[in-house]
Short mmCIF file of C-alpha atoms and ligand atoms in Angstrom, two decimals:
data_model
loop_
_atom_site.label_atom_id
_atom_site.label_comp_id
_atom_site.label_asym_id
_atom_site.label_seq_id
_atom_site.Cartn_x
_atom_site.Cartn_y
_atom_site.Cartn_z
CA MET A 1 -3.00 -0.05 5.52
CA ALA A 2 -4.76 1.25 2.49
CA ALA A 3 -6.76 4.77 3.27
CA ASN A 4 -9.35 4.34 0.61
CA LEU A 5 -11.46 6.43 -1.34
CA THR A 6 -13.91 4.13 -2.08
CA GLN A 7 -17.05 6.27 -1.08
CA HIS A 8 -15.56 9.07 -3.29
CA LEU A 9 -15.19 6.81 -6.04
CA ARG A 10 -18.47 5.06 -5.33
CA GLY A 11 -20.70 8.20 -4.99
CA GLY A 12 -20.75 8.10 -0.90
CA LYS A 13 -21.12 4.66 -0.56
CA GLN A 14 -18.62 2.26 0.77
CA VAL A 15 -19.93 -1.33 -0.88
CA LEU A 16 -17.39 -3.90 -0.05
CA GLN A 17 -17.27 -7.56 -1.49
CA LYS A 18 -17.16 -9.72 1.28
CA LEU A 19 -14.49 -12.15 1.47
CA ASP A 20 -14.11 -15.90 3.36
CA ALA A 21 -11.90 -15.87 6.44
CA PHE A 22 -9.63 -17.79 3.77
CA SER A 23 -9.68 -18.61 0.43
CA THR A 24 -7.88 -20.99 -1.65
CA LEU A 25 -7.21 -18.54 -4.46
CA SER A 26 -4.85 -21.00 -6.67
CA PRO A 27 -2.62 -24.38 -6.67
CA VAL A 28 0.07 -22.29 -4.82
CA VAL A 29 -1.41 -19.15 -3.17
CA THR A 30 -4.29 -19.01 -0.16
CA ARG A 31 -5.68 -15.74 1.00
CA VAL A 32 -5.87 -15.54 4.69
CA LEU A 33 -7.56 -12.35 6.34
CA GLY A 34 -5.87 -10.62 8.91
CA GLN A 35 -9.19 -10.14 11.15
CA ASN A 36 -8.70 -6.47 11.14
CA PRO A 37 -11.79 -4.89 8.86
CA GLY A 38 -12.10 -1.24 9.13
CA SER A 39 -12.63 1.78 6.80
CA PHE A 40 -9.44 2.17 5.95
CA THR A 41 -8.83 -1.44 5.84
CA LEU A 42 -11.00 -2.75 3.66
CA ASN A 43 -11.84 -6.18 4.33
CA GLY A 44 -8.74 -6.57 6.53
CA THR A 45 -5.10 -6.78 5.72
CA ASN A 46 -4.52 -9.94 3.06
CA THR A 47 -2.12 -12.21 3.68
CA TYR A 48 -0.86 -14.73 1.64
CA LEU A 49 0.34 -18.77 1.85
CA ILE A 50 2.45 -19.24 -1.16
CA GLY A 51 3.85 -23.02 -2.08
CA SER A 52 2.33 -26.05 -2.39
CA GLY A 53 4.52 -28.34 0.12
CA PRO A 54 4.31 -28.96 3.81
CA LYS A 55 6.14 -25.43 4.53
CA ARG A 56 4.96 -22.64 2.77
CA ILE A 57 5.92 -18.64 2.88
CA LEU A 58 3.86 -15.97 4.22
CA TRP A 59 3.17 -12.58 3.12
CA ASP A 60 2.36 -10.48 5.57
CA THR A 61 0.95 -10.77 9.07
CA GLY A 62 -1.87 -8.42 9.85
CA GLU A 63 -1.95 -6.53 12.58
CA GLY A 64 -1.38 -8.87 15.59
CA LEU A 65 -4.96 -9.64 16.44
CA GLU A 66 -5.21 -12.90 18.50
CA ASP A 67 -8.03 -14.22 15.88
CA TYR A 68 -5.57 -14.29 13.18
CA VAL A 69 -3.32 -16.13 14.47
CA GLU A 70 -6.15 -19.15 15.06
CA THR A 71 -7.06 -18.29 11.25
CA LEU A 72 -3.93 -18.98 9.89
CA ARG A 73 -3.72 -21.83 11.54
CA LYS A 74 -7.23 -23.35 10.02
CA ALA A 75 -5.95 -22.35 6.87
CA MET A 76 -2.57 -23.68 7.23
CA SER A 77 -4.50 -27.28 8.07
CA GLU A 78 -7.01 -26.91 5.25
CA VAL A 79 -4.65 -26.83 2.78
CA GLY A 80 -1.97 -29.21 4.01
CA CYS A 81 0.86 -27.06 5.33
CA THR A 82 2.54 -27.64 8.85
CA GLY A 83 4.96 -24.95 8.96
CA LEU A 84 6.06 -21.78 7.97
CA GLN A 85 9.43 -21.90 5.85
CA ALA A 86 9.54 -17.76 5.98
CA ILE A 87 7.58 -14.66 6.53
CA VAL A 88 7.67 -11.30 4.17
CA ILE A 89 6.61 -8.61 5.01
CA SER A 90 5.56 -6.09 2.21
CA HIS A 91 6.23 -2.83 4.02
CA TRP A 92 6.72 -0.98 7.49
CA HIS A 93 2.74 0.02 7.91
CA PHE A 94 1.67 -1.91 11.43
CA ASP A 95 -1.45 -3.87 9.37
CA HIS A 96 1.33 -5.83 7.53
CA LEU A 97 3.51 -6.17 10.43
CA GLY A 98 2.09 -5.91 13.82
CA GLY A 99 1.49 -9.87 13.32
CA VAL A 100 4.75 -10.66 13.29
CA PRO A 101 5.72 -11.01 16.84
CA SER A 102 2.73 -13.56 17.60
CA VAL A 103 3.00 -15.48 14.13
CA VAL A 104 6.59 -16.18 14.52
CA LYS A 105 6.02 -16.98 18.15
CA ALA A 106 3.47 -19.68 17.37
CA PHE A 107 5.03 -21.04 14.42
CA SER A 108 8.98 -21.16 15.51
CA GLU A 109 10.20 -24.72 15.74
CA SER A 110 12.48 -23.82 18.66
CA GLU A 111 13.40 -20.25 20.55
CA THR A 112 16.64 -21.32 18.68
CA SER A 113 15.39 -21.49 15.29
CA PRO A 114 12.44 -18.74 14.19
CA VAL A 115 10.57 -18.48 11.46
CA PRO A 116 12.93 -15.90 9.11
CA VAL A 117 11.14 -12.65 8.66
CA TYR A 118 12.04 -10.91 5.36
CA LYS A 119 11.74 -7.29 4.24
CA PHE A 120 13.55 -4.70 2.47
CA ILE A 121 15.39 -2.13 4.96
CA PRO A 122 15.56 1.24 4.14
CA GLU A 123 18.28 3.58 4.97
CA GLU A 124 16.43 5.62 6.77
CA LEU A 125 12.79 4.90 8.16
CA GLU A 126 10.01 7.29 7.09
CA PRO A 127 8.65 9.47 9.96
CA SER A 128 5.90 8.03 12.09
CA TYR A 129 2.21 9.79 10.90
CA GLY A 130 -1.33 8.76 11.87
CA GLY A 131 -3.22 5.54 10.62
CA GLU A 132 -1.15 3.37 9.02
CA GLY A 133 2.22 4.83 9.66
CA ALA A 134 1.21 5.39 13.63
CA VAL A 135 3.65 2.71 15.18
CA THR A 136 7.30 2.62 14.03
CA PRO A 137 8.67 -0.69 12.58
CA TYR A 138 11.20 -1.52 14.93
CA GLU A 139 8.87 -1.15 17.72
CA ILE A 140 7.33 -4.10 16.28
CA TRP A 141 10.22 -6.25 15.51
CA PRO A 142 14.21 -5.30 16.15
CA LYS A 143 15.83 -3.97 13.19
CA ASP A 144 18.78 -6.78 13.50
CA LYS A 145 15.75 -9.72 13.59
CA PHE A 146 15.17 -9.35 10.01
CA THR A 147 16.56 -11.24 7.29
CA PRO A 148 17.16 -7.93 4.43
CA LEU A 149 15.90 -8.60 1.00
CA GLY A 150 16.85 -6.45 -1.77
CA ASP A 151 15.84 -5.53 -5.41
CA GLY A 152 15.00 -8.55 -7.52
CA ASP A 153 15.81 -11.05 -4.49
CA VAL A 154 14.09 -14.57 -4.89
CA LEU A 155 12.74 -17.23 -2.50
CA ARG A 156 12.16 -20.76 -3.48
CA THR A 157 9.56 -22.82 -1.74
CA GLU A 158 7.79 -25.88 -2.93
CA GLY A 159 5.94 -24.82 -6.31
CA ALA A 160 6.79 -21.14 -6.35
CA THR A 161 9.58 -19.06 -7.20
CA LEU A 162 8.68 -15.68 -5.37
CA ARG A 163 10.86 -12.71 -6.45
CA VAL A 164 10.41 -9.20 -5.06
CA TYR A 165 10.87 -6.19 -6.41
CA LEU A 166 11.45 -2.12 -4.99
CA THR A 167 8.39 -0.18 -5.17
CA PRO A 168 8.57 2.76 -3.37
CA GLY A 169 6.08 5.68 -3.14
CA HIS A 170 3.12 4.26 -0.85
CA ALA A 171 6.03 3.31 1.41
CA ASN A 172 9.46 3.88 1.33
CA ASP A 173 10.42 0.15 1.39
CA HIS A 174 7.74 -1.15 -0.12
CA LEU A 175 7.88 -4.33 -2.10
CA VAL A 176 5.73 -6.12 -4.81
CA GLY A 177 6.20 -9.88 -5.17
CA VAL A 178 6.02 -11.89 -8.17
CA ILE A 179 5.13 -15.73 -8.10
CA GLU A 180 6.76 -16.64 -11.30
CA GLU A 181 5.24 -20.03 -11.82
CA GLU A 182 1.49 -18.13 -12.99
CA GLN A 183 2.85 -14.70 -13.43
CA SER A 184 1.03 -13.39 -10.37
CA MET A 185 1.70 -10.57 -8.46
CA LEU A 186 1.28 -9.75 -4.60
CA SER A 187 0.63 -5.86 -4.78
CA ALA A 188 0.37 -4.90 -1.43
CA ASP A 189 -0.68 -1.60 -1.07
CA ASN A 190 0.64 0.00 -4.15
CA VAL A 191 -2.44 -1.74 -6.24
CA LEU A 192 -5.89 -2.53 -3.99
CA GLY A 193 -9.01 -4.60 -4.57
CA GLU A 194 -11.27 -2.04 -4.78
CA GLY A 195 -10.94 2.05 -4.36
CA THR A 196 -7.50 3.81 -4.41
CA GLY A 197 -4.86 4.18 -2.11
CA VAL A 198 -2.48 6.73 -0.50
CA PHE A 199 0.98 7.26 -0.80
CA ARG A 200 3.90 9.29 0.34
CA ASP A 201 5.67 10.10 -2.82
CA LEU A 202 3.94 10.78 -5.70
CA THR A 203 6.49 10.81 -8.34
CA ALA A 204 8.00 7.43 -6.89
CA TYR A 205 4.46 6.13 -6.59
CA LEU A 206 4.17 6.55 -10.31
CA ALA A 207 7.45 5.07 -11.20
CA SER A 208 6.54 2.04 -9.06
CA LEU A 209 3.26 1.29 -11.02
CA GLN A 210 5.17 1.52 -14.44
CA ARG A 211 7.27 -1.00 -13.13
CA MET A 212 4.37 -3.15 -11.63
CA LYS A 213 3.06 -2.60 -15.26
CA ASP A 214 6.26 -3.51 -17.15
CA LEU A 215 6.37 -6.83 -15.44
CA LYS A 216 3.63 -8.10 -17.20
CA PRO A 217 1.39 -9.62 -14.12
CA GLN A 218 -1.55 -11.73 -15.06
CA LYS A 219 -3.33 -10.81 -11.90
CA LEU A 220 -2.61 -9.40 -8.78
CA TYR A 221 -3.33 -10.00 -5.13
CA PRO A 222 -3.74 -7.03 -3.05
CA GLY A 223 -2.98 -6.25 0.44
CA HIS A 224 -6.41 -5.49 1.12
CA GLY A 225 -9.75 -6.59 -1.09
CA PRO A 226 -10.42 -9.01 -3.74
CA VAL A 227 -8.08 -10.83 -6.69
CA ILE A 228 -7.89 -8.60 -9.04
CA GLU A 229 -7.91 -10.43 -12.28
CA ASP A 230 -7.52 -7.61 -14.94
CA ALA A 231 -3.94 -6.53 -13.53
CA ILE A 232 -2.77 -4.57 -16.31
CA GLU A 233 -6.19 -2.38 -16.75
CA ARG A 234 -6.45 -2.00 -12.70
CA ILE A 235 -2.85 -0.48 -13.19
CA ASP A 236 -3.47 1.77 -15.67
CA ALA A 237 -6.60 2.71 -14.00
CA TYR A 238 -4.43 3.81 -10.82
CA VAL A 239 -2.39 6.00 -13.46
CA GLU A 240 -5.00 7.37 -15.05
CA HIS A 241 -6.85 8.25 -11.31
CA ARG A 242 -3.75 10.03 -10.12
CA MET A 243 -3.51 12.10 -13.13
CA GLY A 244 -6.74 12.90 -13.05
CA ARG A 245 -6.67 14.53 -10.00
CA VAL A 246 -3.03 16.16 -10.71
CA ARG A 247 -5.23 17.97 -13.35
CA GLN A 248 -8.03 18.67 -10.94
CA VAL A 249 -5.79 19.96 -8.38
CA GLU A 250 -4.41 22.62 -11.37
CA GLY A 251 -7.75 23.17 -13.04
CA ALA A 252 -9.18 24.08 -9.20
CA MET A 253 -6.17 26.36 -8.67
CA ARG A 254 -6.53 28.18 -12.20
CA ASP A 255 -10.62 28.44 -11.72
CA ALA A 256 -9.20 30.72 -8.48
CA GLY A 257 -7.56 33.11 -10.85
CA GLN A 258 -3.99 32.43 -12.17
CA GLU A 259 -2.34 34.40 -9.18
CA ALA A 260 -5.02 33.14 -6.46
CA ALA A 261 -3.38 31.87 -3.20
CA LEU A 262 -5.18 28.57 -1.92
CA THR A 263 -4.77 26.16 0.94
CA VAL A 264 -4.41 22.88 0.55
CA GLU A 265 -7.89 22.38 2.48
CA GLN A 266 -9.54 25.24 0.19
CA ILE A 267 -7.75 23.05 -3.10
CA THR A 268 -9.57 19.75 -1.09
CA ARG A 269 -12.64 20.84 -1.28
CA ALA A 270 -12.77 22.19 -4.67
CA VAL A 271 -11.56 18.63 -6.04
CA TYR A 272 -13.47 16.23 -3.88
CA PRO A 273 -17.03 15.67 -3.36
CA SER A 274 -18.75 17.73 -0.78
CA ASP A 275 -20.26 14.26 0.38
CA LEU A 276 -17.04 12.83 1.31
CA ASP A 277 -16.87 11.08 4.39
CA PRO A 278 -15.32 13.32 7.42
CA LYS A 279 -13.24 10.45 8.48
CA LEU A 280 -11.77 10.38 4.38
CA PHE A 281 -11.34 14.32 4.10
CA GLY A 282 -7.68 13.95 6.43
CA PRO A 283 -6.16 11.29 3.91
CA ALA A 284 -8.04 13.11 0.92
CA MET A 285 -5.98 16.33 2.14
CA TYR A 286 -2.74 14.02 2.21
CA ASN A 287 -3.26 13.35 -1.35
CA THR A 288 -3.52 16.78 -2.07
CA VAL A 289 -0.12 18.01 -0.42
CA ASN A 290 1.49 15.06 -2.55
CA VAL A 291 -0.02 15.99 -6.15
CA LEU A 292 1.20 19.59 -4.72
CA THR A 293 4.48 18.59 -3.87
CA TYR A 294 4.95 16.89 -7.00
CA LEU A 295 3.39 20.00 -9.18
CA SER A 296 6.28 21.24 -7.32
CA SER A 297 8.90 19.13 -8.85
CA GLU A 298 7.52 19.67 -11.94
CA LYS A 299 7.81 23.41 -11.70
CA ARG A 300 4.22 23.58 -12.10
CA ALA A 301 2.98 25.09 -8.43
CA GLU A 302 4.83 26.57 -5.61
CA LYS A 303 4.30 27.18 -1.97
CA THR A 304 3.37 30.79 -1.12
CA GLY A 305 3.12 32.71 1.75
CA PRO A 306 4.41 32.43 5.56
CA GLU A 307 5.36 28.90 6.48
CA PRO A 308 2.25 27.65 8.31
CA LYS A 309 2.68 25.73 11.69
CA GLU A 310 -0.49 23.58 10.53
CA PRO A 311 0.44 22.13 6.94
CA PHE A 312 -2.78 21.99 5.66
CA THR A 313 -3.31 25.39 5.76
CA GLN A 314 -0.10 26.08 3.55
CA GLN A 315 -1.04 28.32 0.99
CA TRP A 316 0.19 27.49 -2.90
CA LYS A 317 -0.03 29.06 -6.33
CA LEU A 318 0.31 27.80 -9.58
CA CYS A 319 3.71 29.30 -11.40
CA LEU A 320 3.47 32.02 -13.86
CA SER A 321 5.26 30.15 -16.52
CA ALA A 322 3.41 27.03 -16.22
CA SER A 323 0.25 28.43 -16.16
CA ALA A 324 1.38 31.10 -19.11
CA SER A 325 2.47 27.94 -21.16
CA GLY A 326 -0.81 26.20 -20.61
CA LEU A 327 0.36 23.52 -19.17
ZN1 ZN B 1 0.38 0.44 3.78
#
């Protein structure tokens, strides 16, 4: 999933571009919606059929809703696709992975030759958390049933060559895929069609955005929302948005006084607009923690006071050396 802060970016109104249940986007890419719209998934999760032959690659599977399998079946028949060669999962969040059992069941030729499911397998699972991270991945699909993918691996199908790149930050197993024939990129939850997303590790996330930019994609097929035609500009805007947030957090702390101790909640209230949808305040506080962790790794902010039970009541202050040098 992709907790989006669209409402914040658009002054409190969430305006989503309507997307059809399935759409042919290029000679080798068809988008099929996961049928799971919501305030955190925009129009729902985008899944993509890749290739031009009778058997294609499916990128992501939605969250496992019944309607999705039927929608996928219709889309496949519309584009002359009779089967799935492989499924590739961008990352472990259940709105991308949850459809694997039902899709494999529906499209495998037999129980003894199931559609293979490819995914990067991290050494350690990230701890589960609310929303997109509420279900641990191997509860959905056992670890030993995945075919592991590595950074730079290639899957070929008729009409398309798909190369995957490890791009962590939103999740520690996050992949993007480049379709080499059209220099397009499946950006999953790293860059969304509308609004911005959440991330677990800002330092890794910024490095991944840079890596995506270095791959010079012509357009992005995101995990949520419409196709992004101005790929490089959008990636730049994401980086600038994040760095702007870092500056805002530092500014809010400086405004409170060089040695003031502020909780995560206080900083979030100072940085985000007062009319932010209460449902998005949790993800916003989460992003503030990530910014503070990033500032801490840069020795620009530090935790202070006792370790609280509730992480959002943790107090933080600016590092004196950083504030003295005006960073
Ligand atoms: Zn996600």
